[in-house]
Coordinates of C-alpha atoms in Angstrom, one line a residue:
Chain M
M230 CA 137.2 108.8 92.9
D231 CA 139.5 111.4 91.5
K232 CA 139.8 109.4 88.4
I233 CA 136.1 109.4 88.0
I234 CA 136.0 113.2 88.3
E235 CA 138.8 113.4 85.8
I236 CA 136.9 111.2 83.3
L237 CA 133.6 113.1 83.8
E238 CA 135.4 116.5 83.3
D239 CA 136.9 115.2 80.2
L240 CA 133.5 114.1 78.9
V241 CA 131.6 117.2 79.9
P242 CA 134.2 120.0 80.0
D243 CA 131.9 122.8 81.2
E244 CA 130.8 121.1 84.4
E245 CA 132.3 120.8 87.9
F246 CA 132.1 117.3 89.2
A247 CA 133.9 117.3 92.6
G248 CA 131.3 116.3 95.3
R249 CA 128.6 116.7 92.7
T250 CA 125.1 115.1 93.2
G251 CA 121.9 115.3 91.2
L252 CA 123.7 114.5 87.9
V253 CA 120.6 112.9 86.4
D254 CA 118.1 115.6 87.3
D255 CA 120.4 118.3 86.1
G256 CA 120.4 116.7 82.6
V257 CA 124.2 116.5 82.6
L258 CA 124.3 112.8 81.6
Q259 CA 123.0 112.8 78.0
S260 CA 122.9 109.4 76.5
I261 CA 126.0 110.0 74.5
V262 CA 127.9 111.0 77.7
I263 CA 126.7 107.8 79.6
L264 CA 127.8 105.7 76.7
N265 CA 131.3 107.2 76.7
L266 CA 131.5 107.2 80.5
I267 CA 130.8 103.5 80.6
S268 CA 133.4 102.6 78.0
E269 CA 135.9 104.8 79.9
L270 CA 135.1 103.2 83.2
D271 CA 135.4 99.7 81.7
D272 CA 138.8 100.5 80.2
E273 CA 140.2 102.4 83.2
F274 CA 139.1 100.0 85.9
E275 CA 139.2 96.8 83.7
I276 CA 135.6 96.0 84.5
D277 CA 132.6 95.2 82.3
I278 CA 129.5 97.2 83.5
S279 CA 126.4 95.4 82.6
V280 CA 123.5 97.3 81.0
G281 CA 121.3 96.2 84.0
D282 CA 123.5 98.5 86.2
V283 CA 123.1 101.5 83.8
V284 CA 120.3 103.0 85.9
P285 CA 119.9 106.5 87.3
E286 CA 120.7 105.5 90.9
N287 CA 124.2 104.4 89.9
F288 CA 125.0 107.5 88.0
D289 CA 123.4 110.3 90.0
S290 CA 126.6 111.4 91.9
V291 CA 130.3 110.8 91.7
E292 CA 130.1 108.7 94.8
A293 CA 127.4 106.5 93.3
I294 CA 129.5 105.9 90.2
W295 CA 132.5 105.1 92.4
A296 CA 130.4 102.7 94.4
L297 CA 129.4 101.0 91.1
V298 CA 133.0 100.6 90.0
Q299 CA 133.9 99.2 93.4
K300 CA 131.1 96.7 93.2
Y301 CA 132.6 95.3 90.0
Q302 CA 136.2 95.4 91.4
G303 CA 135.2 93.6 94.5
Chain B
M142 CA 90.7 114.8 51.7
A143 CA 90.4 116.7 55.0
Q144 CA 90.8 120.5 54.8
N145 CA 92.0 120.9 58.3
V146 CA 93.8 118.5 60.6
L147 CA 91.2 119.3 63.3
E148 CA 88.7 117.1 61.4
F149 CA 90.8 114.2 62.6
L150 CA 90.5 115.4 66.2
E151 CA 86.8 115.9 65.9
R152 CA 86.5 112.4 64.5
S153 CA 88.5 110.7 67.2
A154 CA 86.8 112.7 69.9
E155 CA 83.5 111.5 68.7
R156 CA 84.6 107.8 68.2
F157 CA 86.8 107.4 71.2
P158 CA 85.8 110.2 73.7
D159 CA 87.1 108.4 76.8
S160 CA 90.3 107.0 75.3
I161 CA 93.5 108.6 76.4
A162 CA 94.9 110.8 73.7
F163 CA 98.0 112.2 75.4
E164 CA 100.1 111.1 78.3
D165 CA 103.2 112.6 80.1
Q166 CA 104.8 112.1 83.5
E167 CA 102.3 114.3 85.2
E168 CA 98.9 113.6 83.7
T169 CA 96.7 112.0 80.9
L170 CA 94.1 113.7 78.8
T171 CA 91.2 111.9 77.0
Y172 CA 90.1 112.8 73.5
R173 CA 87.0 114.5 75.1
E174 CA 89.2 116.6 77.4
V175 CA 91.7 117.5 74.6
R176 CA 88.9 118.6 72.3
E177 CA 87.2 120.6 75.0
M178 CA 90.3 122.3 76.2
A179 CA 91.5 123.0 72.7
R180 CA 88.2 124.6 71.8
R181 CA 88.2 126.8 74.9
T182 CA 91.8 127.8 74.0
G183 CA 90.7 128.7 70.5
S184 CA 87.8 130.7 71.9
A185 CA 90.1 132.6 74.2
I186 CA 92.5 133.5 71.3
A187 CA 89.6 134.4 69.0
R188 CA 88.3 136.9 71.6
V189 CA 91.6 138.6 71.7
T190 CA 92.3 138.8 68.0
G191 CA 90.2 139.1 64.9
S192 CA 93.1 137.8 62.8
V193 CA 93.3 134.4 61.2
N194 CA 96.3 132.6 59.7
Q195 CA 98.6 134.4 62.0
P196 CA 101.3 132.7 64.1
V197 CA 100.6 132.2 67.8
V198 CA 103.6 131.4 69.9
V199 CA 103.3 128.6 72.4
F200 CA 106.0 128.9 75.1
M201 CA 106.1 125.8 77.4
D202 CA 108.1 123.0 78.9
K203 CA 107.8 119.8 77.0
N204 CA 104.4 118.4 78.1
I205 CA 101.0 117.4 76.8
R206 CA 99.4 120.7 77.7
S207 CA 101.5 122.3 75.0
L208 CA 99.9 119.9 72.5
V209 CA 96.4 121.1 73.5
L210 CA 97.5 124.7 73.1
F211 CA 98.8 123.9 69.6
L212 CA 95.4 122.5 68.7
G213 CA 93.7 125.5 70.4
T214 CA 95.5 127.9 68.0
L215 CA 94.1 125.9 65.1
Y216 CA 90.5 126.2 66.4
S217 CA 91.0 130.0 66.4
G218 CA 91.9 129.9 62.7
N219 CA 95.6 130.6 63.4
F220 CA 98.7 128.5 63.4
Y221 CA 101.3 127.7 66.1
C222 CA 105.0 128.3 66.7
P223 CA 106.3 126.1 69.4
L224 CA 109.1 127.5 71.6
D225 CA 110.7 125.4 74.4
S226 CA 111.4 127.0 77.7
Q227 CA 114.8 125.4 77.6
M228 CA 115.8 127.3 74.5
P229 CA 118.5 129.9 74.9
E230 CA 117.0 133.4 75.5
S231 CA 118.8 134.9 72.5
R232 CA 117.1 132.3 70.2
I233 CA 113.7 132.9 71.8
R234 CA 114.0 136.7 71.2
A235 CA 115.2 136.2 67.6
I236 CA 112.2 134.0 66.9
L237 CA 109.7 136.4 68.5
Q238 CA 111.2 139.1 66.4
V239 CA 110.5 137.2 63.2
T240 CA 107.0 136.0 64.1
E241 CA 105.8 139.3 65.7
S242 CA 103.1 137.2 67.3
E243 CA 100.1 139.1 68.8
I244 CA 99.5 136.3 71.3
I245 CA 101.7 134.1 73.4
L246 CA 100.3 131.0 75.1
T247 CA 102.1 129.7 78.2
D248 CA 101.5 128.5 81.7
R249 CA 101.8 130.3 85.1
A250 CA 105.2 128.8 85.7
H251 CA 106.6 130.7 82.7
S252 CA 104.3 133.7 82.5
G253 CA 106.9 135.9 84.3
A254 CA 109.6 135.1 81.8
V255 CA 107.1 135.5 78.9
H256 CA 106.1 139.0 80.1
Q257 CA 109.8 140.0 79.9
F258 CA 110.0 139.4 76.2
A259 CA 106.3 139.7 75.2
D260 CA 106.8 143.1 73.7
G261 CA 103.1 144.1 73.8
A262 CA 101.7 140.6 72.9
A263 CA 98.7 139.3 74.8
V264 CA 99.7 136.4 77.2
I265 CA 97.2 133.6 77.8
C266 CA 98.0 131.0 80.5
W267 CA 96.9 127.4 80.5
E268 CA 95.5 127.9 83.9
D269 CA 93.0 130.5 82.5
I270 CA 91.5 128.0 80.0
P271 CA 89.1 126.0 82.2
G272 CA 87.4 129.3 83.2
T273 CA 87.0 130.3 79.5
D274 CA 83.7 129.5 77.8
E275 CA 83.7 127.9 74.4
D276 CA 82.2 130.0 71.6
P277 CA 81.2 127.5 68.9
A278 CA 79.8 130.1 66.5
L279 CA 83.0 132.2 66.8
L280 CA 85.2 129.1 66.2
A281 CA 83.2 128.0 63.2
A282 CA 83.4 131.5 61.7
R283 CA 87.2 131.6 62.1
M284 CA 87.8 128.1 60.9
S285 CA 85.7 128.6 57.8
L286 CA 88.4 131.0 56.7
V287 CA 91.1 128.4 56.8
T288 CA 91.8 126.2 53.8
E289 CA 94.0 123.2 53.4
N290 CA 96.7 125.4 51.9
D291 CA 96.9 127.6 55.0
P292 CA 99.6 127.2 57.6
L293 CA 99.4 124.6 60.3
Y294 CA 102.6 125.4 62.1
V295 CA 105.9 127.3 61.7
L296 CA 109.0 125.6 63.0
F297 CA 112.3 127.4 63.3
T298 CA 115.6 125.9 62.0
S299 CA 119.0 127.5 62.3
G300 CA 119.8 129.8 59.4
S301 CA 123.3 130.1 58.0
T302 CA 123.5 133.7 59.0
G303 CA 122.6 132.9 62.6
V304 CA 119.0 134.3 62.2
P305 CA 116.6 131.4 62.6
K306 CA 114.4 130.6 59.6
G307 CA 110.7 129.8 60.2
V308 CA 109.5 127.0 58.0
V309 CA 105.7 127.3 57.3
V310 CA 103.9 124.0 56.7
S311 CA 100.3 123.8 55.6
H312 CA 97.5 121.5 56.6
H313 CA 97.5 119.6 53.3
V314 CA 101.1 118.4 53.8
I315 CA 100.3 116.7 57.1
T316 CA 97.0 115.4 55.8
N317 CA 98.7 113.8 52.8
Y318 CA 101.3 112.3 55.1
L319 CA 98.8 110.8 57.4
E320 CA 96.9 109.2 54.6
W321 CA 100.1 107.7 53.3
L322 CA 100.8 106.4 56.9
D323 CA 97.4 104.9 57.0
Q324 CA 97.7 103.2 53.6
T325 CA 101.3 101.9 54.3
F326 CA 101.0 100.6 57.8
D327 CA 97.9 99.0 59.4
M328 CA 97.7 101.1 62.5
D329 CA 94.5 101.7 64.5
E330 CA 93.3 103.2 67.7
H331 CA 95.2 100.7 69.7
A332 CA 98.6 102.1 68.6
V333 CA 100.7 103.9 71.3
F334 CA 103.2 106.4 69.9
G335 CA 106.3 106.8 72.0
N336 CA 107.5 110.4 71.5
Q337 CA 111.2 111.2 71.7
A338 CA 111.7 114.4 69.6
P339 CA 111.3 117.9 71.1
L340 CA 108.0 119.5 70.2
Y341 CA 109.8 122.2 68.1
F342 CA 111.2 119.5 65.9
D343 CA 109.0 118.2 63.1
I344 CA 109.5 114.5 64.0
S345 CA 107.1 115.1 66.9
V346 CA 104.4 116.3 64.3
H347 CA 104.3 112.6 63.3
D348 CA 103.6 111.6 66.9
L349 CA 101.0 114.2 67.5
Y350 CA 98.9 113.9 64.4
G351 CA 99.6 110.2 63.9
A352 CA 97.9 109.6 67.3
I353 CA 95.0 112.0 66.6
Y354 CA 94.4 110.5 63.1
F355 CA 94.0 107.0 64.4
G356 CA 92.4 107.9 67.7
A357 CA 95.5 106.4 69.3
K358 CA 97.7 107.5 72.2
M359 CA 100.8 109.7 72.2
V360 CA 103.1 109.2 75.2
I361 CA 105.9 111.6 75.9
I362 CA 108.9 109.5 77.0
P363 CA 110.8 111.3 79.8
P364 CA 114.0 112.5 78.1
A365 CA 116.2 111.3 80.9
L366 CA 115.3 107.7 80.1
F367 CA 117.2 107.9 76.8
S368 CA 120.4 107.7 78.9
F369 CA 119.3 104.5 80.8
P370 CA 118.3 101.9 78.2
V371 CA 116.9 99.2 80.5
R372 CA 114.6 101.8 82.2
L373 CA 113.7 103.1 78.8
V374 CA 112.5 99.6 77.7
E375 CA 110.8 99.1 81.0
F376 CA 108.9 102.3 80.4
M377 CA 108.0 101.4 76.9
N378 CA 106.6 98.0 78.1
E379 CA 104.7 99.6 81.0
K380 CA 103.1 102.1 78.5
K381 CA 102.7 99.4 75.8
I382 CA 104.4 101.6 73.3
S383 CA 103.8 100.0 69.9
T384 CA 105.4 102.5 67.5
F385 CA 107.9 105.3 67.4
L386 CA 109.7 107.7 65.2
W387 CA 113.1 108.6 66.7
V388 CA 116.3 110.2 65.6
P389 CA 118.8 107.3 65.2
S390 CA 121.0 108.6 68.1
A391 CA 118.2 107.8 70.5
M392 CA 118.4 104.1 69.7
S393 CA 122.1 103.8 69.4
I394 CA 122.8 103.5 73.2
V395 CA 120.2 100.7 73.4
A396 CA 122.1 98.7 70.8
A397 CA 125.6 99.7 72.0
L398 CA 125.0 98.5 75.5
K399 CA 123.3 95.3 74.2
T400 CA 120.1 96.1 76.2
F401 CA 118.0 93.4 74.8
R402 CA 120.0 90.8 76.8
E403 CA 118.2 92.1 79.8
L404 CA 114.8 93.2 78.4
R405 CA 113.1 93.6 75.0
P406 CA 110.3 95.9 74.0
A407 CA 107.3 93.7 74.2
F408 CA 104.7 95.7 72.2
L409 CA 106.8 97.4 69.5
N410 CA 105.6 96.5 66.0
L411 CA 106.6 99.6 63.9
V412 CA 109.9 101.2 64.4
M413 CA 110.9 104.3 62.4
F414 CA 113.9 106.6 62.2
A415 CA 114.4 110.0 60.6
G416 CA 116.6 113.0 61.0
E417 CA 120.1 111.7 60.3
V418 CA 121.9 108.9 58.7
L419 CA 120.9 105.6 60.2
P420 CA 124.0 103.8 61.7
R421 CA 123.6 100.3 60.2
K422 CA 125.3 98.3 62.9
Y423 CA 122.8 99.6 65.5
L424 CA 119.8 99.2 63.3
D425 CA 120.9 95.5 62.6
Y426 CA 120.9 94.9 66.3
W427 CA 117.3 96.1 66.7
M428 CA 116.1 94.2 63.7
E429 CA 117.8 91.0 64.9
H430 CA 116.1 91.2 68.3
L431 CA 112.7 92.3 67.1
P432 CA 112.1 89.9 64.2
D433 CA 108.3 90.6 64.1
A434 CA 108.5 94.4 64.0
R435 CA 108.6 96.4 60.8
F436 CA 111.4 99.0 60.4
A437 CA 111.4 102.1 58.2
N438 CA 113.9 104.8 57.4
L439 CA 112.1 108.1 56.7
Y440 CA 113.7 111.1 55.1
G441 CA 112.7 114.8 54.9
P442 CA 114.1 118.2 55.7
T443 CA 111.8 120.5 57.7
E444 CA 111.0 122.2 54.4
T445 CA 109.3 119.0 53.0
F446 CA 108.2 117.2 56.2
V447 CA 108.5 113.4 55.5
C448 CA 108.9 113.1 51.7
T449 CA 110.5 109.7 51.2
A450 CA 110.5 106.4 53.0
Y451 CA 112.2 103.0 52.9
L452 CA 110.7 99.9 54.4
C453 CA 113.5 97.8 55.6
T454 CA 113.4 94.2 54.4
G455 CA 116.3 92.7 56.4
Q456 CA 117.8 91.5 53.2
E457 CA 119.9 94.6 52.6
P458 CA 123.6 93.7 52.2
A459 CA 125.5 94.0 55.5
G460 CA 127.5 97.1 56.0
S461 CA 125.6 99.0 53.3
T462 CA 123.8 102.3 53.9
M463 CA 120.1 101.9 54.4
P464 CA 118.3 103.6 51.5
I465 CA 115.9 106.5 52.1
G466 CA 113.6 104.8 49.7
R467 CA 110.9 106.3 47.5
P468 CA 108.7 109.3 47.6
V469 CA 105.5 109.1 49.7
R470 CA 102.1 109.6 48.0
N471 CA 101.6 112.7 45.9
V472 CA 105.3 113.5 46.1
Q473 CA 107.8 113.6 43.2
A474 CA 111.5 113.3 43.6
Y475 CA 114.0 114.6 41.0
I476 CA 117.8 114.0 41.0
L477 CA 119.4 117.0 39.2
D478 CA 123.0 117.4 38.2
E479 CA 125.1 120.5 38.6
N480 CA 123.5 122.1 35.6
G481 CA 120.0 121.5 36.9
Q482 CA 119.3 118.7 34.4
P483 CA 118.1 115.3 35.4
A484 CA 121.1 113.1 36.4
A485 CA 121.8 109.9 34.4
K486 CA 120.3 106.8 36.0
G487 CA 122.4 105.8 39.0
A488 CA 124.4 109.0 38.9
T489 CA 124.8 111.3 41.9
G490 CA 122.8 114.6 42.0
E491 CA 120.9 116.9 44.2
L492 CA 117.6 115.6 45.5
C493 CA 114.8 118.0 44.6
L494 CA 111.2 117.5 45.7
A495 CA 107.8 118.5 44.4
G496 CA 104.2 117.9 45.3
S497 CA 102.2 117.6 48.5
C498 CA 105.2 117.6 50.8
L499 CA 106.4 121.2 50.2
A500 CA 106.4 123.9 52.9
T501 CA 104.9 127.2 51.9
G502 CA 108.3 128.8 52.5
Y503 CA 110.1 130.7 55.2
Y504 CA 108.0 133.0 57.3
N505 CA 108.4 136.7 56.4
N506 CA 111.5 135.9 54.3
P507 CA 110.7 135.9 50.5
E508 CA 114.4 136.1 49.5
K509 CA 115.3 132.9 51.3
T510 CA 112.1 131.2 50.1
E511 CA 112.8 132.1 46.5
A512 CA 116.4 130.8 46.7
V513 CA 115.4 127.2 47.5
F514 CA 111.8 126.9 46.4
V515 CA 112.3 127.3 42.7
R516 CA 110.7 126.4 39.3
N517 CA 111.9 122.9 38.2
P518 CA 114.8 123.5 35.8
G519 CA 114.6 119.9 34.7
I520 CA 111.1 120.4 33.2
P521 CA 111.0 123.8 31.4
G522 CA 107.6 125.4 31.5
D523 CA 106.5 123.4 34.5
P524 CA 104.7 125.8 36.9
E525 CA 105.2 123.6 39.9
R526 CA 107.7 124.6 42.5
I527 CA 110.5 122.2 43.7
Y528 CA 112.5 122.4 46.8
R529 CA 116.2 122.0 46.4
T530 CA 117.3 120.0 49.4
G531 CA 121.0 120.5 49.1
D532 CA 121.3 116.7 49.7
L533 CA 123.2 114.5 47.3
V534 CA 121.6 111.2 46.5
R535 CA 121.7 108.5 43.8
E536 CA 119.2 105.8 42.8
N537 CA 120.1 102.2 43.3
E538 CA 119.2 99.3 41.0
D539 CA 115.9 98.7 42.8
G540 CA 114.9 102.4 42.3
D541 CA 115.4 103.4 45.9
L542 CA 117.2 106.6 46.8
I543 CA 120.5 106.4 48.6
Y544 CA 121.5 109.4 50.6
L545 CA 125.2 110.3 50.2
S546 CA 125.8 113.6 51.9
R547 CA 125.0 117.2 52.1
R548 CA 126.0 119.1 48.9
D549 CA 128.0 121.4 51.1
Y550 CA 130.0 118.3 52.3
Q551 CA 131.0 117.5 48.8
I552 CA 134.5 118.8 48.4
K553 CA 137.1 119.1 45.7
H554 CA 140.4 117.6 47.0
M555 CA 143.5 116.9 44.9
G556 CA 141.3 117.4 41.9
Y557 CA 138.8 114.7 43.0
R558 CA 135.2 115.3 43.8
I559 CA 134.7 113.7 47.2
E560 CA 131.6 113.1 49.3
L561 CA 132.7 113.3 52.9
G562 CA 129.7 111.0 53.8
E563 CA 131.3 108.2 51.9
I564 CA 134.4 108.4 54.2
E565 CA 132.2 108.5 57.2
T566 CA 130.4 105.3 56.1
A567 CA 133.8 103.6 55.8
A568 CA 134.7 104.8 59.3
Y569 CA 131.4 103.7 60.8
A570 CA 132.1 100.2 59.7
I571 CA 135.0 100.1 62.2
P572 CA 133.7 98.6 65.4
E573 CA 135.8 100.8 67.7
I574 CA 134.2 104.0 66.2
R575 CA 130.9 104.9 67.7
D576 CA 130.2 108.3 66.0
C577 CA 132.3 110.1 63.4
V578 CA 132.2 113.1 61.1
C579 CA 134.5 114.3 58.4
I580 CA 135.3 117.9 57.9
Y581 CA 137.4 119.5 55.2
D582 CA 140.1 121.8 56.5
E583 CA 140.2 124.3 53.6
K584 CA 143.3 126.1 55.0
R585 CA 145.5 123.0 55.2
K586 CA 143.7 121.2 52.4
R587 CA 143.2 118.1 54.3
I588 CA 140.3 115.9 55.4
V589 CA 139.9 115.6 59.1
L590 CA 138.1 112.7 60.7
Y591 CA 136.6 113.3 64.2
Y592 CA 135.4 110.3 66.0
D593 CA 134.4 109.0 69.4
G594 CA 134.2 105.5 70.9
K595 CA 137.6 103.9 71.5
E596 CA 140.7 105.9 70.8
M597 CA 142.7 104.1 68.1
D598 CA 146.2 104.1 67.0
K599 CA 146.4 106.5 64.1
K600 CA 148.4 104.3 61.8
E601 CA 146.0 101.4 62.3
L602 CA 142.9 103.6 61.8
R603 CA 144.4 105.0 58.6
E604 CA 145.1 101.5 57.3
R605 CA 141.6 100.3 58.0
I606 CA 140.0 103.3 56.2
S607 CA 142.5 102.9 53.3
S608 CA 141.2 99.4 52.8
K609 CA 137.8 100.8 52.0
V610 CA 138.2 104.1 50.2
P611 CA 140.6 105.3 47.5
D612 CA 143.9 106.9 48.6
Y613 CA 142.8 110.4 47.8
M614 CA 139.8 110.0 50.2
V615 CA 141.8 108.8 53.2
P616 CA 141.8 111.5 55.9
G617 CA 145.0 113.4 56.6
K618 CA 144.2 113.9 60.2
Y619 CA 142.4 111.9 62.9
V620 CA 141.0 113.5 66.0
Y621 CA 139.6 111.4 68.8
L622 CA 137.2 113.2 71.2
P623 CA 135.6 111.6 74.2
V624 CA 132.3 112.8 73.0
L625 CA 131.5 114.4 69.7
P626 CA 129.4 117.6 70.2
H627 CA 125.7 117.3 69.5
N628 CA 123.3 120.1 68.8
A629 CA 119.9 120.6 70.5
N630 CA 118.2 118.1 68.1
G631 CA 120.6 115.4 68.9
K632 CA 122.6 115.5 65.7
I633 CA 126.4 115.7 65.5
D634 CA 127.3 119.4 65.5
R635 CA 129.5 119.9 62.4
K636 CA 129.6 123.6 62.8
A637 CA 131.1 123.4 66.3
L638 CA 133.8 121.0 65.0
A639 CA 134.5 123.1 62.0
A640 CA 134.9 126.2 64.2
G641 CA 137.4 124.4 66.3
N642 CA 139.3 123.1 63.3

C-alpha cells in the first residue's frame, strides 16, 4: 500500500494520500492522472489492469486501489 | 440571416416546446421552460438597468441553469461573461475589474461569495427568477436596440502580462458558424450534443447554440466521467449522445486504455475536436472503431471562434498531422510571411483571418485590440481587418491548411529556424510517449523535450527522434515527468514547464 501512496504522491505532488478516501469526488484523479497511475501500477506490480476495472469504485481510496492490485496479483 | 441568436431559441421553443433542451446531472429543462425562464431573467435584468450591450457576469457552477442565465442576459439586450465558481479568486477579481459589470447573476449557493466581490453590482439569484414576471414590451424594446454586430458574449483568456483579456464575440459570428454547421452536416432536432468543455471556454458555445439552432438537446457530461472511460461510454449510450466537440485530451484516455474492447458509443455519428493538436494515434483508434461516424478537426482561437475545419477522410497518410482544413463560410484565410506579404504556395507563414469569424476585439483594451486586429498588409488599401493568430501554418497539395506551431515556438537554434511542433510530432509517433512538449532553453541554448507515458532510456529516445528529424532539431535534453502539467482548459501548460526550466 505504501508503494501506491508513493506512486500517487509522485503523480499529484500537492496532495496527501496516506489513508485518503473520496479521491473521485475531490477531483484529484483527472483523466491524465488515472492514465499514468494505471501504467505505473501495471509496471510496478507486473499486472495488466483492464479498462473494465477503471471505474470510480476501484480508485476512490488508496485501499480500493490496493484491493484492485491484489485482485490482479491473486 | 438572423440578427440575434435568440431567434433560434424562439424558433425551437415554438417548434419543439416540450422537447428537452438542456440536461445535467440534476435536472432537465424543455425548450418552453428555457424560453420562459430566460425571458423572466431578461426582464429582471432590464428592470435593474436601462443599459444595453453591457456585460452581465454569470457566476455559477457548471450546470444548465447557467445556460438559461446566459440567454436571459441576451433577452435584456446585454451580453454575458461566464465565470466559474471553481476559478481562483484572484482571477475572478481581475475579470470583474475589467468588466465593471453592473449586474451579477448567480444562485443562492454562491450569493454569499458573490456579495464579497460584487463591489456595488446588483446581484440576482436563479431562485428569484420564477417569482419574476416577464415584461414582453420591455424585452422587445431592449432587444430592438441590439444588432447582429453587437456582442453576444465576452470570454476571458490569459493575457501575457497576467491580466486576463476579454474577447468580445458578436451575434453574427455565431450565426454564421451555425449556418455553416447546418450546411456541412445533416443534423436535426434528434441530435444530442455531449458537452465536455467548461462554459467559459468557447468550445461550449458550439454545444449551446448548436443544440438551440436545431432544436436538439445539450447534455452536460459529468466531468469526473472523463477519468473513467467505460463509464463515460455507458453514459453516452444512456443519453444517446450523437455528436460532440471535445478537446483531444478528453478522448485520449478512451483510446489509450482501448475502451472500445469493452463498449462502443452506439449513437455517435459526428465526432469533432478542437482546441489543441489532434494526436493522430488516438484519433486513428476512434476512427477505426466507429467506421460509420464522421470526424472533423476544427480550428479557431477564441478571437475567431471556429474559423477553419477539416473533414477527416480516413485516407490521410498514417503518422501525418491531421490538417486544420479550410476556412468555414464567409471566412478568408491568408498565410503571410515575415514581411506581411502572402507566403509562396506551400511555404510556412502566419495564419491571418478575415471575415465573419472575427471577434470585435478585447473588452476595454483598445491597445491590445489594435495590436492583433490589423489592416491586411497583404492587400494594400483593403479596409477589412484581419486577425493575426500567431500560429504558423502551410498549405498542403490539396489546399488544406496544416498547423505547424505557435509563432512563439518557432526558434532560431544553431542558425536554423526550427518549429518546435515538428519535433513534437516526431516524438508523438513513439508509442511509449503519451504527451510531450518541446521548450527552448534560451540560457543554455538547447531544446528540451518534456514527455510522459513510459520513461525511456535517453540514448534510445534520442536515436529514435534522430531518425525522424535533422540533427540540429534533436533535443539536447530529455525530461520524463509522471504527468505533464495541464492548465484549466485541459491543454499542456507550457508556461509552467518553461518556468521550471
